Amino acid sequence: MAGETLKAMEWKKVKSLGNLSRHNGPLNKAAVTEVQFGPMRLHQDQLQVLLVFAKEDSQSNGFCWACEKAGFKYNIARTPETALESFLDKHHQIIIIDHRNSRNFDAEALCRSIRATKPSENVVVIAVVRRQSDRDEASIMPLICAGFTRRYVENPNIMTCYNELIQLEYGEVLAQFKLRACNSLFTTLEKSQEAIEITSEDHIIQYVNPTFESMMGYQKDELVGKDLTEVPINEKKSDFLDTINSCIKTGKEWEGVYYTKNKHGDNIHQNVKVIPVFGHRGKIRHYVSISRPCNDNNKVEKQCERVQAESQTDIQTCRHKDRRKGSLDVRSTTSRGSDGSSQRRHSSMARIHSMTIEAPITKVINIINAAQENSPMPVAEALDRVLEILRTTELYSPQLGTKDEDPHTNDLVGGLMTDGLRRLSGNEYIFSAKQVHPVSGHLISSLSLTDIPPRIAQVMDNEEDWEFDIFELEAATHKRPLVYLGLKIFARFGVCSFLNCSEATLRSWLHVIESNYHSSNAYHNSTHSADVLHATAYFLCKERVKQSLDPIDEVAALIAATVHDVDHPGRTNSFLCNAGSELAILYNDTAVLESHHAALAFQITTRDDKCNIFKNMERNEYRTLRQAIIDMVLATEMTKHFEHVNKFVNSINKPLAAVEETVGSIGEDDSVKNVLTSPENRILIKRMLIKCADISNPCRALQQCIEWAGRISEEYFAQTDEEKRQGLPVVMPVFDRHTCSIPKSQISFVDYFITDMFDAWDAFADLPNLMQHLDNNFKYWKGLDEKQLKTLRPPTE
């Protein structure tokens, strides 16, 4: 003991303390820590420190012990050459360089050499300097200029060294770690297909991505540092900025459409969203502007032409091209089976990835998916969480546009997807809710599943088949098909057993529901309800649907199909809003009819025990069933058509396709079950099911399709006549009975609403017969249109 030097004794003490620290739980740090950076959760590996000291001394030993105590890995280098070599190999987050004695090596020259390497961008470099008297205190600027982050005045005390490292970890190192994570975000911005511009709080441009450069015709250097008003983007830019500022100064986003001018003076019609970004002290520090041209159909068409030219397979799978203007049909590159059905279904799934109903949020998801491919695991996991959030919130409504400015499509969009124009005159059409029909016992007493008249029973023999003819049943039942078909389908699905109600109660309920459909309507009558009920039951029997839904979902779907248009007045929501009807006022011009159908269905069901099919249900189960029915009825509203289809494609079709490609056998993977049975996705499946059932007419056999087309056209003609008589805005001018081309209206409806939706549904449920009918019917309407015929059928010989 007496022979040991003081230095050896001190280092022995240091090592013993270091060993002790490794066994003290509170002093140990996890090798990997999580860091929250805005919405991102980052994983930081164990810190690595490079100590550059020419010789061992108490200062270098102090930092060695401090690294052990803090749980950091460290390396020691004695020369500038070995220091640089070690850094390029290990990529340390902290470098501590001895700057006390220039005779050993030039510390500032070494720092400059390290800073000249690419990995040093986010490294913290510390200079250890001698302690000086106040009179001899030197400027820190030479160190800053050399690339040092900060200086450390020599102090070998082991706790001082430890505290310095901990301050660095939670200060400069953490800040640099977050900056390094920003690279993935900037990569996403650089690859984005939407134009992105970031400005300061004073509207000075600080960043534009390549898409913005391409769209506006400017180079980045021409824009960065300029005031927004200096760039000729909008003729009334100052007024425009004032309008935006008035909205976002309260922290709200601004979204709108306006015309811009690029560098060459060309007009560009843009959809724009401006988002304020808050920083220090809650003040707005930046604005992020995201924009895209309103029309990019030409680009899509060119893409389709290129794909078609690449392979003869494209010609076979682009069979829908004529009825999908601007749509892109992607060839099927692989197949899970050798049979034609499997190939067709895979081709249908492939087309999902190129649907023209892509909303802005869909593009964001695609960008994130692309960014994930080359991202480190922590970033990829963070982006997974982003995708999960995006797929479970209401972000899927596209900005609507029409295809090729087709007047029939314009009118269908205006008539079906808006809540009407404001009244243009003083005339007001009061549309009163009609009296609810009570249950009439003597009419229903003879109706039972066991004693249905033979002719009606014979017509319903094939009701499980898609080729079932609802019009034969309508004729056999004297326009009361819903009660009979409802009794048979509900019995097949065991609805009475599930609801714990008698068949007599179900008969009464079906009768009162059918009584509240208007037989005077050309289209929206009980035959349409029965048709939708039949399609719903057919879809519920498809294998993929059965894997997804529970019994309560099936019962909800059948009831929703039965009541989804009850008390429909034969007029659209737009008409009711323009006419100032009582229903429009009651429901604030929002989903007027759908809200009325759902509310009335429960009113007439629960007001009389004779027809109350829910009366024996347990309270919580009833509430669950009721919510599911309401959600499905509201899903039939056309204003949210593209939202529902987009969410179905991105949350169900595409994840299933990804699993199918990686696993090969789709029925054997647990991840498929997770996709199919998650609560959010079951809701999407039910919505898609009733939407497809509701507008499945173009997928019926040709003669049924023609009959339905004639009926809906007559109902729209009657509405146009009514609008003209009442002096109301005519929301669908092309549906004038004297000038309308029914083939053109059907072509537009199929092209804009049906094709993409049934491609998605077919990819999920496997419906080759429906898709074949859709093709045949479209060719029929196309043939009539090419002959310039406007009628339902060609003239007889």
Short mmCIF file of N, CA and C in Angstrom, two decimals, residues 408-498:
data_model
loop_
_atom_site.label_atom_id
_atom_site.label_comp_id
_atom_site.label_asym_id
_atom_site.label_seq_id
_atom_site.Cartn_x
_atom_site.Cartn_y
_atom_site.Cartn_z
N HIS A 408 -73.64 14.89 -68.36
CA HIS A 408 -74.39 13.88 -67.60
C HIS A 408 -73.71 13.61 -66.27
N THR A 409 -72.37 13.50 -66.29
CA THR A 409 -71.64 13.29 -65.04
C THR A 409 -71.77 14.49 -64.13
N ASN A 410 -71.66 15.69 -64.73
CA ASN A 410 -71.82 16.91 -63.93
C ASN A 410 -73.14 16.92 -63.19
N ASP A 411 -74.20 16.58 -63.90
CA ASP A 411 -75.53 16.62 -63.29
C ASP A 411 -75.72 15.54 -62.25
N LEU A 412 -75.14 14.34 -62.50
CA LEU A 412 -75.23 13.28 -61.51
C LEU A 412 -74.50 13.66 -60.23
N VAL A 413 -73.31 14.26 -60.40
CA VAL A 413 -72.55 14.71 -59.23
C VAL A 413 -73.33 15.80 -58.49
N GLY A 414 -73.85 16.75 -59.24
CA GLY A 414 -74.60 17.83 -58.62
C GLY A 414 -75.87 17.37 -57.95
N GLY A 415 -76.53 16.40 -58.58
CA GLY A 415 -77.80 15.95 -58.04
C GLY A 415 -77.69 14.96 -56.90
N LEU A 416 -76.63 14.13 -56.93
CA LEU A 416 -76.51 13.06 -55.94
C LEU A 416 -75.50 13.35 -54.84
N MET A 417 -74.55 14.23 -55.10
CA MET A 417 -73.45 14.41 -54.16
C MET A 417 -73.41 15.78 -53.52
N THR A 418 -74.47 16.57 -53.67
CA THR A 418 -74.54 17.84 -52.98
C THR A 418 -75.87 17.92 -52.25
N ASP A 419 -75.95 18.85 -51.33
CA ASP A 419 -77.20 19.05 -50.59
C ASP A 419 -78.02 20.19 -51.16
N GLY A 420 -77.82 20.48 -52.44
CA GLY A 420 -78.68 21.44 -53.12
C GLY A 420 -78.13 22.83 -53.15
N LEU A 421 -78.68 23.61 -54.09
CA LEU A 421 -78.34 25.01 -54.19
C LEU A 421 -79.25 25.80 -53.27
N ARG A 422 -78.89 27.03 -53.00
CA ARG A 422 -79.81 27.89 -52.25
C ARG A 422 -80.95 28.31 -53.18
N ARG A 423 -82.08 28.60 -52.60
CA ARG A 423 -83.25 28.97 -53.42
C ARG A 423 -82.98 30.23 -54.20
N LEU A 424 -83.39 30.22 -55.46
CA LEU A 424 -83.16 31.36 -56.34
C LEU A 424 -84.38 32.24 -56.48
N SER A 425 -85.49 31.84 -55.87
CA SER A 425 -86.70 32.64 -55.97
C SER A 425 -87.43 32.61 -54.64
N GLY A 426 -88.53 33.33 -54.57
CA GLY A 426 -89.30 33.35 -53.34
C GLY A 426 -90.21 32.15 -53.19
N ASN A 427 -90.30 31.34 -54.23
CA ASN A 427 -91.19 30.18 -54.15
C ASN A 427 -90.64 29.18 -53.16
N GLU A 428 -91.50 28.58 -52.42
CA GLU A 428 -91.07 27.58 -51.45
C GLU A 428 -92.00 26.38 -51.54
N TYR A 429 -91.39 25.22 -51.76
CA TYR A 429 -92.16 24.00 -51.89
C TYR A 429 -92.08 23.25 -50.57
N ILE A 430 -93.18 23.15 -49.88
CA ILE A 430 -93.18 22.48 -48.58
C ILE A 430 -93.43 21.00 -48.79
N PHE A 431 -92.40 20.22 -48.50
CA PHE A 431 -92.54 18.77 -48.66
C PHE A 431 -92.79 18.18 -47.29
N SER A 432 -94.01 17.84 -47.00
CA SER A 432 -94.37 17.34 -45.67
C SER A 432 -94.11 15.85 -45.58
N ALA A 433 -93.70 15.45 -44.40
CA ALA A 433 -93.56 14.01 -44.16
C ALA A 433 -94.94 13.39 -44.20
N LYS A 434 -95.08 12.30 -44.94
CA LYS A 434 -96.41 11.72 -45.07
C LYS A 434 -96.79 10.96 -43.81
N GLN A 435 -98.04 10.69 -43.68
CA GLN A 435 -98.51 9.96 -42.51
C GLN A 435 -97.93 8.55 -42.50
N VAL A 436 -97.50 8.13 -41.33
CA VAL A 436 -96.97 6.78 -41.20
C VAL A 436 -98.12 5.79 -41.23
N HIS A 437 -97.97 4.75 -42.04
CA HIS A 437 -99.03 3.73 -42.13
C HIS A 437 -98.96 2.83 -40.91
N PRO A 438 -100.06 2.64 -40.20
CA PRO A 438 -100.06 1.72 -39.05
C PRO A 438 -100.10 0.28 -39.51
N VAL A 439 -99.88 -0.61 -38.57
CA VAL A 439 -99.99 -2.03 -38.88
C VAL A 439 -101.45 -2.38 -39.08
N SER A 440 -101.72 -3.06 -40.16
CA SER A 440 -103.09 -3.49 -40.45
C SER A 440 -103.17 -5.00 -40.28
N GLY A 441 -103.74 -5.44 -39.17
CA GLY A 441 -103.70 -6.85 -38.81
C GLY A 441 -104.35 -7.77 -39.82
N HIS A 442 -105.48 -7.34 -40.42
CA HIS A 442 -106.18 -8.27 -41.30
C HIS A 442 -105.41 -8.50 -42.59
N LEU A 443 -104.50 -7.59 -42.92
CA LEU A 443 -103.72 -7.77 -44.14
C LEU A 443 -102.58 -8.75 -43.95
N ILE A 444 -102.10 -8.90 -42.73
CA ILE A 444 -100.91 -9.70 -42.53
C ILE A 444 -101.20 -11.03 -41.85
N SER A 445 -102.42 -11.22 -41.42
CA SER A 445 -102.69 -12.43 -40.64
C SER A 445 -102.48 -13.68 -41.46
N SER A 446 -102.68 -13.58 -42.79
CA SER A 446 -102.57 -14.79 -43.61
C SER A 446 -101.14 -15.04 -44.09
N LEU A 447 -100.24 -14.08 -43.84
CA LEU A 447 -98.89 -14.24 -44.35
C LEU A 447 -98.03 -15.01 -43.38
N SER A 448 -97.48 -16.12 -43.84
CA SER A 448 -96.57 -16.92 -43.03
C SER A 448 -95.62 -17.63 -43.96
N LEU A 449 -94.45 -17.92 -43.46
CA LEU A 449 -93.46 -18.58 -44.28
C LEU A 449 -93.93 -19.95 -44.73
N THR A 450 -94.80 -20.56 -43.92
CA THR A 450 -95.25 -21.92 -44.24
C THR A 450 -96.42 -21.96 -45.21
N ASP A 451 -97.13 -20.85 -45.38
CA ASP A 451 -98.28 -20.88 -46.29
C ASP A 451 -98.23 -19.77 -47.33
N ILE A 452 -97.02 -19.48 -47.84
CA ILE A 452 -96.90 -18.53 -48.94
C ILE A 452 -97.55 -19.15 -50.18
N PRO A 453 -98.34 -18.36 -50.92
CA PRO A 453 -98.99 -18.89 -52.13
C PRO A 453 -97.99 -19.59 -53.05
N PRO A 454 -98.40 -20.69 -53.67
CA PRO A 454 -97.47 -21.50 -54.50
C PRO A 454 -96.78 -20.68 -55.59
N ARG A 455 -97.52 -19.79 -56.26
CA ARG A 455 -96.89 -19.03 -57.36
C ARG A 455 -95.77 -18.16 -56.81
N ILE A 456 -96.00 -17.54 -55.66
CA ILE A 456 -94.97 -16.68 -55.08
C ILE A 456 -93.80 -17.53 -54.59
N ALA A 457 -94.09 -18.67 -53.98
CA ALA A 457 -93.02 -19.55 -53.51
C ALA A 457 -92.17 -20.04 -54.66
N GLN A 458 -92.83 -20.31 -55.79
CA GLN A 458 -92.09 -20.79 -56.97
C GLN A 458 -91.16 -19.70 -57.50
N VAL A 459 -91.65 -18.47 -57.52
CA VAL A 459 -90.80 -17.36 -57.99
C VAL A 459 -89.58 -17.21 -57.11
N MET A 460 -89.74 -17.48 -55.80
CA MET A 460 -88.63 -17.28 -54.86
C MET A 460 -87.74 -18.51 -54.71
N ASP A 461 -87.97 -19.55 -55.52
CA ASP A 461 -87.15 -20.76 -55.41
C ASP A 461 -85.66 -20.47 -55.54
N ASN A 462 -85.31 -19.53 -56.42
CA ASN A 462 -83.89 -19.26 -56.68
C ASN A 462 -83.43 -17.94 -56.05
N GLU A 463 -84.03 -17.56 -54.93
CA GLU A 463 -83.69 -16.25 -54.35
C GLU A 463 -82.25 -16.19 -53.84
N GLU A 464 -81.59 -17.33 -53.68
CA GLU A 464 -80.19 -17.30 -53.26
C GLU A 464 -79.24 -17.04 -54.42
N ASP A 465 -79.77 -17.05 -55.64
CA ASP A 465 -78.96 -16.87 -56.85
C ASP A 465 -78.96 -15.39 -57.25
N TRP A 466 -77.84 -14.91 -57.80
CA TRP A 466 -77.77 -13.51 -58.24
C TRP A 466 -78.73 -13.25 -59.40
N GLU A 467 -79.07 -14.30 -60.19
CA GLU A 467 -79.94 -14.12 -61.36
C GLU A 467 -81.42 -14.03 -60.97
N PHE A 468 -81.72 -14.11 -59.69
CA PHE A 468 -83.10 -13.98 -59.22
C PHE A 468 -83.73 -12.71 -59.78
N ASP A 469 -84.97 -12.84 -60.29
CA ASP A 469 -85.66 -11.72 -60.96
C ASP A 469 -86.65 -11.09 -59.99
N ILE A 470 -86.31 -9.93 -59.47
CA ILE A 470 -87.18 -9.25 -58.51
C ILE A 470 -88.46 -8.76 -59.14
N PHE A 471 -88.43 -8.52 -60.45
CA PHE A 471 -89.63 -8.00 -61.12
C PHE A 471 -90.70 -9.08 -61.26
N GLU A 472 -90.30 -10.34 -61.39
CA GLU A 472 -91.28 -11.42 -61.38
C GLU A 472 -91.97 -11.49 -60.01
N LEU A 473 -91.19 -11.31 -58.95
CA LEU A 473 -91.77 -11.32 -57.61
C LEU A 473 -92.68 -10.11 -57.41
N GLU A 474 -92.30 -8.98 -57.96
CA GLU A 474 -93.13 -7.78 -57.86
C GLU A 474 -94.50 -8.03 -58.51
N ALA A 475 -94.49 -8.67 -59.67
CA ALA A 475 -95.76 -8.95 -60.36
C ALA A 475 -96.59 -9.99 -59.61
N ALA A 476 -95.92 -11.03 -59.10
CA ALA A 476 -96.64 -12.10 -58.41
C ALA A 476 -97.25 -11.62 -57.10
N THR A 477 -96.64 -10.61 -56.46
CA THR A 477 -97.12 -10.14 -55.16
C THR A 477 -97.92 -8.85 -55.28
N HIS A 478 -98.21 -8.42 -56.51
CA HIS A 478 -98.95 -7.18 -56.74
C HIS A 478 -98.24 -5.99 -56.06
N LYS A 479 -96.97 -5.89 -56.37
CA LYS A 479 -96.10 -4.78 -55.90
C LYS A 479 -95.90 -4.78 -54.39
N ARG A 480 -95.91 -5.98 -53.79
CA ARG A 480 -95.60 -6.08 -52.35
C ARG A 480 -94.57 -7.19 -52.14
N PRO A 481 -93.39 -7.06 -52.78
CA PRO A 481 -92.41 -8.16 -52.70
C PRO A 481 -91.63 -8.19 -51.39
N LEU A 482 -91.59 -7.08 -50.66
CA LEU A 482 -90.70 -6.98 -49.51
C LEU A 482 -91.09 -7.93 -48.38
N VAL A 483 -92.40 -8.04 -48.11
CA VAL A 483 -92.84 -8.92 -47.03
C VAL A 483 -92.45 -10.35 -47.31
N TYR A 484 -92.73 -10.82 -48.54
CA TYR A 484 -92.49 -12.22 -48.86
C TYR A 484 -90.99 -12.53 -48.91
N LEU A 485 -90.24 -11.71 -49.64
CA LEU A 485 -88.80 -11.96 -49.73
C LEU A 485 -88.14 -11.78 -48.37
N GLY A 486 -88.63 -10.79 -47.60
CA GLY A 486 -88.07 -10.57 -46.27
C GLY A 486 -88.27 -11.77 -45.37
N LEU A 487 -89.49 -12.36 -45.40
CA LEU A 487 -89.75 -13.53 -44.56
C LEU A 487 -88.79 -14.67 -44.89
N LYS A 488 -88.55 -14.90 -46.17
CA LYS A 488 -87.70 -16.03 -46.55
C LYS A 488 -86.24 -15.78 -46.22
N ILE A 489 -85.75 -14.57 -46.55
CA ILE A 489 -84.33 -14.28 -46.30
C ILE A 489 -84.05 -14.19 -44.80
N PHE A 490 -84.93 -13.55 -44.04
CA PHE A 490 -84.71 -13.44 -42.60
C PHE A 490 -84.75 -14.83 -41.94
N ALA A 491 -85.61 -15.72 -42.46
CA ALA A 491 -85.65 -17.09 -41.91
C ALA A 491 -84.34 -17.81 -42.23
N ARG A 492 -83.83 -17.61 -43.44
CA ARG A 492 -82.59 -18.29 -43.83
C ARG A 492 -81.42 -17.87 -42.95
N PHE A 493 -81.41 -16.61 -42.50
CA PHE A 493 -80.31 -16.11 -41.67
C PHE A 493 -80.62 -16.20 -40.17
N GLY A 494 -81.76 -16.77 -39.81
CA GLY A 494 -82.08 -16.95 -38.39
C GLY A 494 -82.25 -15.64 -37.64
N VAL A 495 -82.87 -14.65 -38.28
CA VAL A 495 -83.00 -13.33 -37.66
C VAL A 495 -83.92 -13.38 -36.46
N CYS A 496 -85.03 -14.08 -36.56
CA CYS A 496 -85.96 -14.15 -35.43
C CYS A 496 -85.30 -14.76 -34.20
N SER A 497 -84.51 -15.79 -34.42
CA SER A 497 -83.81 -16.42 -33.31
C SER A 497 -82.83 -15.45 -32.67
N PHE A 498 -82.11 -14.69 -33.50
CA PHE A 498 -81.14 -13.73 -32.95
C PHE A 498 -81.84 -12.64 -32.17
#
